[in-house]
mmCIF file of N, CA and C in Angstrom:
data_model
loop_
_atom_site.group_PDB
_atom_site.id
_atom_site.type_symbol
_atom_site.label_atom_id
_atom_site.label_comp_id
_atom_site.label_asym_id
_atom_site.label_seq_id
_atom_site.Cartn_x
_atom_site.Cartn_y
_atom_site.Cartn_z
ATOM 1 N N UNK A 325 109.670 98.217 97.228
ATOM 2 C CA UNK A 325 109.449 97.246 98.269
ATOM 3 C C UNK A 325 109.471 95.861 97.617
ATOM 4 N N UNK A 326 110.193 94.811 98.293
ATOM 5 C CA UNK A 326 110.530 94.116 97.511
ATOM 6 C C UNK A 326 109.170 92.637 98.097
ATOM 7 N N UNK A 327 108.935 91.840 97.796
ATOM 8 C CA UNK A 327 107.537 90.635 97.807
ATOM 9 C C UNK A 327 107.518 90.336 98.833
ATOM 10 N N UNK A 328 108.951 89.809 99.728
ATOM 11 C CA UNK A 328 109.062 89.410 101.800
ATOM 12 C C UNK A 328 108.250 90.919 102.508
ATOM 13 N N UNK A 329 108.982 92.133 101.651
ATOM 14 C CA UNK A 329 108.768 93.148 102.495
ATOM 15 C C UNK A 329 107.456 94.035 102.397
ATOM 16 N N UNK A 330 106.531 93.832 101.355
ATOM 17 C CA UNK A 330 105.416 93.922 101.236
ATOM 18 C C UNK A 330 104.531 92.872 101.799
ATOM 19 N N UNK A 331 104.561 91.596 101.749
ATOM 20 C CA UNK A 331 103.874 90.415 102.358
ATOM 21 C C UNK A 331 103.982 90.503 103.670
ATOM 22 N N UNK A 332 105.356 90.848 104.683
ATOM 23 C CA UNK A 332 105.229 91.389 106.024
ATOM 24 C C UNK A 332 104.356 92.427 105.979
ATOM 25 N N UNK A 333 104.472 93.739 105.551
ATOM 26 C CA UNK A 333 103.308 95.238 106.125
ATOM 27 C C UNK A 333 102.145 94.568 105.737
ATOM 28 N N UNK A 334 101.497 93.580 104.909
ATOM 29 C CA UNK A 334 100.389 93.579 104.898
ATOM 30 C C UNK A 334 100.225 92.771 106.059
ATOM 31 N N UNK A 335 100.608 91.343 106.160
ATOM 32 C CA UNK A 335 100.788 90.562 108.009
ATOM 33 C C UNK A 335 100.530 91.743 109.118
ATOM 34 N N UNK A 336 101.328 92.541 109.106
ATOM 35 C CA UNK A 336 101.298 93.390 110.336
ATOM 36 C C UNK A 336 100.254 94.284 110.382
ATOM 37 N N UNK A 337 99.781 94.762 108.611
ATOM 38 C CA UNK A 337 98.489 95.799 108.974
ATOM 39 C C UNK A 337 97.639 94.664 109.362
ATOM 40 N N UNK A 338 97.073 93.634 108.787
ATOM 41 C CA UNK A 338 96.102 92.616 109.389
ATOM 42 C C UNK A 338 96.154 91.987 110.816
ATOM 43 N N UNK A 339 97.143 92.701 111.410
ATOM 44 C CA UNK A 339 97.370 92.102 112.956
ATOM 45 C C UNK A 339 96.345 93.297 113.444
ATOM 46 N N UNK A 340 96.212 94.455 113.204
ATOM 47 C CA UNK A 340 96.276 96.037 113.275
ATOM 48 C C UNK A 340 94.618 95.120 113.434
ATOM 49 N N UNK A 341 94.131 96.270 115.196
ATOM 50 C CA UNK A 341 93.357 96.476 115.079
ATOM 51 C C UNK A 341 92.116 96.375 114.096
ATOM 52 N N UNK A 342 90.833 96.627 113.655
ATOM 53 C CA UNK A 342 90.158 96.961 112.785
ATOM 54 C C UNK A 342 88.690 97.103 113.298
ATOM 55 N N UNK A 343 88.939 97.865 114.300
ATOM 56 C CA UNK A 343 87.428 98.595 114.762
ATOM 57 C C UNK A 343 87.427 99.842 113.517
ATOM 58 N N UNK A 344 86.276 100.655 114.900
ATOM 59 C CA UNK A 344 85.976 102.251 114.312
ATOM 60 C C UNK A 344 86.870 103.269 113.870
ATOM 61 N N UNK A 345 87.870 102.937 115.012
ATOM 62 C CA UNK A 345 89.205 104.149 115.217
ATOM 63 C C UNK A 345 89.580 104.630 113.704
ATOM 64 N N UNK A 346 91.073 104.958 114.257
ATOM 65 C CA UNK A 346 91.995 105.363 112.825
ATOM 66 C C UNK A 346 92.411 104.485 112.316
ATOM 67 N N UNK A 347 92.611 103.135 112.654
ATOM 68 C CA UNK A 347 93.155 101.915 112.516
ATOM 69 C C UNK A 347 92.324 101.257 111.853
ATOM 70 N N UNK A 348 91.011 101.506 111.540
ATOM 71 C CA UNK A 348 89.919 100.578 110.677
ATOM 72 C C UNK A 348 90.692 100.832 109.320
ATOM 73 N N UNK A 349 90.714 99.634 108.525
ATOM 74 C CA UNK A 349 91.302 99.555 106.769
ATOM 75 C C UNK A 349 90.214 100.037 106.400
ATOM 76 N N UNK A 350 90.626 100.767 104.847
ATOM 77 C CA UNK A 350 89.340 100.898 104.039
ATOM 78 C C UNK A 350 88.672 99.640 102.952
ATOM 79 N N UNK A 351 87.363 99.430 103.198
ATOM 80 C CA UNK A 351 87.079 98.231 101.927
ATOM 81 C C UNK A 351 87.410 99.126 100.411
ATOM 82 N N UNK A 352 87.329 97.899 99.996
ATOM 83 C CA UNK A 352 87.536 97.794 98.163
ATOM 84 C C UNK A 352 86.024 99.006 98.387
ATOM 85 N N UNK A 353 85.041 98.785 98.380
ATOM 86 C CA UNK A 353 83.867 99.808 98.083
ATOM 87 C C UNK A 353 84.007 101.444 98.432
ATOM 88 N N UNK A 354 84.685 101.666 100.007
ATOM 89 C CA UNK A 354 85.391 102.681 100.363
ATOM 90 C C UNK A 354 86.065 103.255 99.875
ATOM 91 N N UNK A 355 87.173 102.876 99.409
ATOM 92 C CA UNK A 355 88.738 103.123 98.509
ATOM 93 C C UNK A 355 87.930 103.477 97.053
ATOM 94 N N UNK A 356 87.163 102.826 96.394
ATOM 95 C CA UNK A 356 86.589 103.554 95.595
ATOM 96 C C UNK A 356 85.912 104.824 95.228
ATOM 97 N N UNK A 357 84.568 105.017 96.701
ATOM 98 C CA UNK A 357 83.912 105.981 96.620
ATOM 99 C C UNK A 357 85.291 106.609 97.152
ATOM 100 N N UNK A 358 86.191 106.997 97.720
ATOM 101 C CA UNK A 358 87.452 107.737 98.042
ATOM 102 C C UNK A 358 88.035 108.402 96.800
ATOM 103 N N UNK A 359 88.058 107.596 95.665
ATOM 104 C CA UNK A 359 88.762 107.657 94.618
ATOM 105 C C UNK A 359 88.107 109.114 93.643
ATOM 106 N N UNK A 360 86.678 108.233 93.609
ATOM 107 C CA UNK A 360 85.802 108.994 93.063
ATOM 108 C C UNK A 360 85.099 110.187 93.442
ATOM 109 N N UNK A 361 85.709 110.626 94.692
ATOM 110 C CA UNK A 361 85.555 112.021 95.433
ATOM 111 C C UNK A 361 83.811 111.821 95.626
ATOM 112 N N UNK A 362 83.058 110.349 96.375
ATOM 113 C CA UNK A 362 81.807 110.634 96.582
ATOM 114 C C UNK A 362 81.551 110.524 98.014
ATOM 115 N N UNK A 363 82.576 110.222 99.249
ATOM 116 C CA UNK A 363 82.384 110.198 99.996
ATOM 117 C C UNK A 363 82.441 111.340 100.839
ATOM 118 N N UNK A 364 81.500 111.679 102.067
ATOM 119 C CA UNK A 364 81.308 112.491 103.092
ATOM 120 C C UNK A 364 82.747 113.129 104.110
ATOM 121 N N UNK A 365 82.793 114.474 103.942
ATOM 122 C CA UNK A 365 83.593 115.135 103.912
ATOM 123 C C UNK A 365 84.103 114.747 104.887
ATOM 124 N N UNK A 366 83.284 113.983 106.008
ATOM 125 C CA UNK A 366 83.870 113.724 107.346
ATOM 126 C C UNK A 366 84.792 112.135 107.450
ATOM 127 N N UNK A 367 84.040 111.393 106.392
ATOM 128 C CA UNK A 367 84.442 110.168 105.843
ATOM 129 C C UNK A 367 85.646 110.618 105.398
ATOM 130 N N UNK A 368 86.007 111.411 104.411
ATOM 131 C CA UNK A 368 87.230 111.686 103.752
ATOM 132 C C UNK A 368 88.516 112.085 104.200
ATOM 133 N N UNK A 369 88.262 112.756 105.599
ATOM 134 C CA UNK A 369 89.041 113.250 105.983
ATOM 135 C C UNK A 369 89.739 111.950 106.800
ATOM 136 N N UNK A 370 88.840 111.183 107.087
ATOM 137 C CA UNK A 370 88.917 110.328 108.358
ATOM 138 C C UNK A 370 89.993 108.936 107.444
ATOM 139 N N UNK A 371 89.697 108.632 105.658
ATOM 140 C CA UNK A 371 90.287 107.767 105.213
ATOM 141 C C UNK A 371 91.805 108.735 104.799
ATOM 142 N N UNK A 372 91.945 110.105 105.037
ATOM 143 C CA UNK A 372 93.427 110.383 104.063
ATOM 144 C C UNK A 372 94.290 110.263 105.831
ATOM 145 N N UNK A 373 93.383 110.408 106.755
ATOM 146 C CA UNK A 373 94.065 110.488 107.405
ATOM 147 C C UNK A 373 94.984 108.910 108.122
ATOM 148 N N UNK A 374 94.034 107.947 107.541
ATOM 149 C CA UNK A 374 94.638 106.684 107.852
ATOM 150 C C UNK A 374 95.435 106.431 106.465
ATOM 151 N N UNK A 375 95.052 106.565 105.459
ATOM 152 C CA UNK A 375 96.391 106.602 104.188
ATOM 153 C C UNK A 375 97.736 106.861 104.293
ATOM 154 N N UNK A 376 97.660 107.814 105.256
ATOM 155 C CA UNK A 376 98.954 108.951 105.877
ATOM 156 C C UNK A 376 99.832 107.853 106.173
ATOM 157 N N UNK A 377 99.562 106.330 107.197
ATOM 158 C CA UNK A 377 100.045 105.598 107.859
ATOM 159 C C UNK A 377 99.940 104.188 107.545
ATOM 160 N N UNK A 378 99.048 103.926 106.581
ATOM 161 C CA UNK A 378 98.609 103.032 106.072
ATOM 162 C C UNK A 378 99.446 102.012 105.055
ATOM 163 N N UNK A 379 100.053 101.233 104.773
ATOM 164 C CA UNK A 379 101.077 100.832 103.656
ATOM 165 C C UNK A 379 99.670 99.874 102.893
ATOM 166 N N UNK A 380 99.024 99.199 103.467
ATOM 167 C CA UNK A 380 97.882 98.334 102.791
ATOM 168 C C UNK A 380 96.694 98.837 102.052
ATOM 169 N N UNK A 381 96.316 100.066 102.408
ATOM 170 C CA UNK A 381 95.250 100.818 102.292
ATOM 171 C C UNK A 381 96.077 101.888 101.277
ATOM 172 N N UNK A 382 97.372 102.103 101.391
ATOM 173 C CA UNK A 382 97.841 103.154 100.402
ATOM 174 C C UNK A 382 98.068 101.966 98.838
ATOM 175 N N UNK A 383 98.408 100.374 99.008
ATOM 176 C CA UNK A 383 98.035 100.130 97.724
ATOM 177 C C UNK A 383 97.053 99.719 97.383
ATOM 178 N N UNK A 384 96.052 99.544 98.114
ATOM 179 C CA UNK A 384 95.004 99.667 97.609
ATOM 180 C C UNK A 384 94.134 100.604 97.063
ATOM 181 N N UNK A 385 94.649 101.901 97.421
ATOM 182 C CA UNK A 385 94.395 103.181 96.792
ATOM 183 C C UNK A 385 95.279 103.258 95.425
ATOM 184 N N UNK A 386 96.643 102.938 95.387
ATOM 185 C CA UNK A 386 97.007 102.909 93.556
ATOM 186 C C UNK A 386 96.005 102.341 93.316
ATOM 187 N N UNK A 387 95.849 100.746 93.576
ATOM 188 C CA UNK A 387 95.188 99.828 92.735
ATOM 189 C C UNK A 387 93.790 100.730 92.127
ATOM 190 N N UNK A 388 92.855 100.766 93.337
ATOM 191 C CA UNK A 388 91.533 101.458 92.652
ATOM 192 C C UNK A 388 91.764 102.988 91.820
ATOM 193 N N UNK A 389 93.034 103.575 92.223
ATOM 194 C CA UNK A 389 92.705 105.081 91.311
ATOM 195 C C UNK A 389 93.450 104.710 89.818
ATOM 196 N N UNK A 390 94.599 103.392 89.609
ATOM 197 C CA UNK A 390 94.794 103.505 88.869
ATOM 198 C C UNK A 390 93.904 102.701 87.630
ATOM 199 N N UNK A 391 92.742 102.123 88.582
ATOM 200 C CA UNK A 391 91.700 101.285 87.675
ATOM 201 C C UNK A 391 91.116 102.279 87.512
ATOM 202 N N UNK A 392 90.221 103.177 87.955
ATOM 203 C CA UNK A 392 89.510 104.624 87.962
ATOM 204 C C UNK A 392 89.771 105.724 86.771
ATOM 205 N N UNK A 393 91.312 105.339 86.717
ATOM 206 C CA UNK A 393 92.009 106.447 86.161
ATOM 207 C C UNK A 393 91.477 106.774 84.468
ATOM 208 N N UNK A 394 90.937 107.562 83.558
ATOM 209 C CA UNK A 394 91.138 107.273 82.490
ATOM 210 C C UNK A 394 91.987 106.583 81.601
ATOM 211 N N UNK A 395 91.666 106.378 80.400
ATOM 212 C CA UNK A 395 92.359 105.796 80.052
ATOM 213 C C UNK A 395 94.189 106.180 79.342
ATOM 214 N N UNK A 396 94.887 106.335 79.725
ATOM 215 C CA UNK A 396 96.564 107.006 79.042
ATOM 216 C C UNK A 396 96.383 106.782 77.475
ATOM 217 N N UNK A 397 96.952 108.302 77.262
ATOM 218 C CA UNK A 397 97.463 107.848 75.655
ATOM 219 C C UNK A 397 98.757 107.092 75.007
ATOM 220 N N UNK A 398 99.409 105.985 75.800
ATOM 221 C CA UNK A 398 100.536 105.002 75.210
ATOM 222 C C UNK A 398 99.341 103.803 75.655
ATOM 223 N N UNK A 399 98.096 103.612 75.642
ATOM 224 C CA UNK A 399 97.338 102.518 76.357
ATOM 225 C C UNK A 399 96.688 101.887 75.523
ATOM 226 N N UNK A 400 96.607 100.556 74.856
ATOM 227 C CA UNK A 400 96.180 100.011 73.872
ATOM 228 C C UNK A 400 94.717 99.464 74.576
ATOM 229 N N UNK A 401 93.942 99.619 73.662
ATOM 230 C CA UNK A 401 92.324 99.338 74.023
ATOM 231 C C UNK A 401 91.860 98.063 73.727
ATOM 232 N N UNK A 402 91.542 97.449 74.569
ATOM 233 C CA UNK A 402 91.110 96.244 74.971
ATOM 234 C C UNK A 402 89.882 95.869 74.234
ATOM 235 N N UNK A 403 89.783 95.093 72.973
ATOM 236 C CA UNK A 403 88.450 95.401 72.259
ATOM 237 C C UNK A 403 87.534 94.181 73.236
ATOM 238 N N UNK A 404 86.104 93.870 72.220
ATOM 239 C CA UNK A 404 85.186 92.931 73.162
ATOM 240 C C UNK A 404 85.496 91.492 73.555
ATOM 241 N N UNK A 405 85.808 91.204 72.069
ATOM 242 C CA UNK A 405 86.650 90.038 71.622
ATOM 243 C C UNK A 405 87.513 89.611 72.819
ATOM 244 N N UNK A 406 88.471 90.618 72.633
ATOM 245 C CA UNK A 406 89.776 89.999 73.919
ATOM 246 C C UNK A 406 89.263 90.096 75.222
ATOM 247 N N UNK A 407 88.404 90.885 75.117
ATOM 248 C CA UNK A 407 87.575 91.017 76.621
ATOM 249 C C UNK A 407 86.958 89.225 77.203
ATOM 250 N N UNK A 408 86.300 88.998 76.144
ATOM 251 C CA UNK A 408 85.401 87.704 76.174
ATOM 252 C C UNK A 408 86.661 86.521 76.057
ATOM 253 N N UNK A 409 87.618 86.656 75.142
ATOM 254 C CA UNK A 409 88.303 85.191 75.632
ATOM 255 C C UNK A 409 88.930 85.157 76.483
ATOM 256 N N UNK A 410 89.403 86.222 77.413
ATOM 257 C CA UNK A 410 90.352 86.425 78.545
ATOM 258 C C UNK A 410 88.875 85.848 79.760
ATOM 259 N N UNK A 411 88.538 86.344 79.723
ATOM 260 C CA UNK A 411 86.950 85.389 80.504
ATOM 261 C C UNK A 411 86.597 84.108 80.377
ATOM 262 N N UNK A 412 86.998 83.553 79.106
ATOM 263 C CA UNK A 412 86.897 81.931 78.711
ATOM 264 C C UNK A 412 87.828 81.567 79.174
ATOM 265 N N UNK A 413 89.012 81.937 78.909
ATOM 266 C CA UNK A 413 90.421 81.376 79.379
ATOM 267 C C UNK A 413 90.058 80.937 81.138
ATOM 268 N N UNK A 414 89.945 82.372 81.381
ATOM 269 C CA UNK A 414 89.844 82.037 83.620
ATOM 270 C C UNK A 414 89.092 81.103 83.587
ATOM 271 N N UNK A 415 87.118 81.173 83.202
ATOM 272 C CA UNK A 415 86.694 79.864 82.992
ATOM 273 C C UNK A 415 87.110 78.641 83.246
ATOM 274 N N UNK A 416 88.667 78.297 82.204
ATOM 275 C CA UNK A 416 88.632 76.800 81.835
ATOM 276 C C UNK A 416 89.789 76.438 83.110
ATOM 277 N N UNK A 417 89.971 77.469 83.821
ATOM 278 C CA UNK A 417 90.870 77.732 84.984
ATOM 279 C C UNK A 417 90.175 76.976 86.176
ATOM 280 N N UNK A 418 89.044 77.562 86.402
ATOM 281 C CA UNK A 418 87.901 77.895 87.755
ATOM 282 C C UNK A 418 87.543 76.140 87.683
ATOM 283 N N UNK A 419 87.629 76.071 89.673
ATOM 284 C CA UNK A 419 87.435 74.432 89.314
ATOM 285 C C UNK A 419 85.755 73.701 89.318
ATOM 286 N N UNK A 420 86.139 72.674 89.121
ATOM 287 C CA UNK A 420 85.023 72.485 88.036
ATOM 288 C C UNK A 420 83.368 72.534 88.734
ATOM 289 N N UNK A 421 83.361 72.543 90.673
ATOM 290 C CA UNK A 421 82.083 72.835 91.475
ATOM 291 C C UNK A 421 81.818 74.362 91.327
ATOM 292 N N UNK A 422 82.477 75.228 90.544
ATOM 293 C CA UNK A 422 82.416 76.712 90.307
ATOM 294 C C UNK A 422 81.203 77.085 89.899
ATOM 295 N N UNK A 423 80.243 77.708 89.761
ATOM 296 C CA UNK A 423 79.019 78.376 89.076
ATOM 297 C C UNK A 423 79.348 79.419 88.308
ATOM 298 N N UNK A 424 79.688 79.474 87.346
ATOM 299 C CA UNK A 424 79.993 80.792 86.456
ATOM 300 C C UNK A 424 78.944 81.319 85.766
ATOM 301 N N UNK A 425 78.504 82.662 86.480
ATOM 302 C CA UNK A 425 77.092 83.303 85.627
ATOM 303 C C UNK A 425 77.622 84.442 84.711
#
């Protein structure tokens, strides 16, 4: 899917309803406990079944299972170091009324 044609399905899922129904998106917190097989069987059934139809909610499901995912063995490990200046870097990004705790 190419950036016009992904940026439209997400436009159109956000036109989409978003009550109770089948049509409710799942949150970032949802899509997680989804991921992590902790949600209620009735819950579960109710999010694969909007996944089925879903183009917004299905990448947001890569996104969280492939953050979830262990880690691959071709996957270079992120030590603390690079952890902490990649955090300084955004920092010197973030504008300057920002509160960074």
């Amino acid at each position: 899917m190419t950036g016009p044609e992904e940026f439209r399905a997400y436009m159109k899922a956000a036109n989409r309803p978003t009550d109770t129904s089948e049509g409710r998106h799942l949150s970032e917190a949802q899509m997680i406990a989804y991921c992590r097989g902790e949600m209620q069987e009735m819950d579960r059934e109710a999010a694969q079944a909007h996944l089925v139809h879903c183009e917004q909610c299905i990448a947001l499901f890569r996104n969280a299972s492939d953050f979830l995912d262990p880690e691959r063995p071709d996957e270079e490990e992120i030590t603390s170091t690079e952890t902490n200046e990649a955090w300084r870097s955004l920092a010197t990004r973030l504008p300057l009324n920002t509160v960074v705790t």
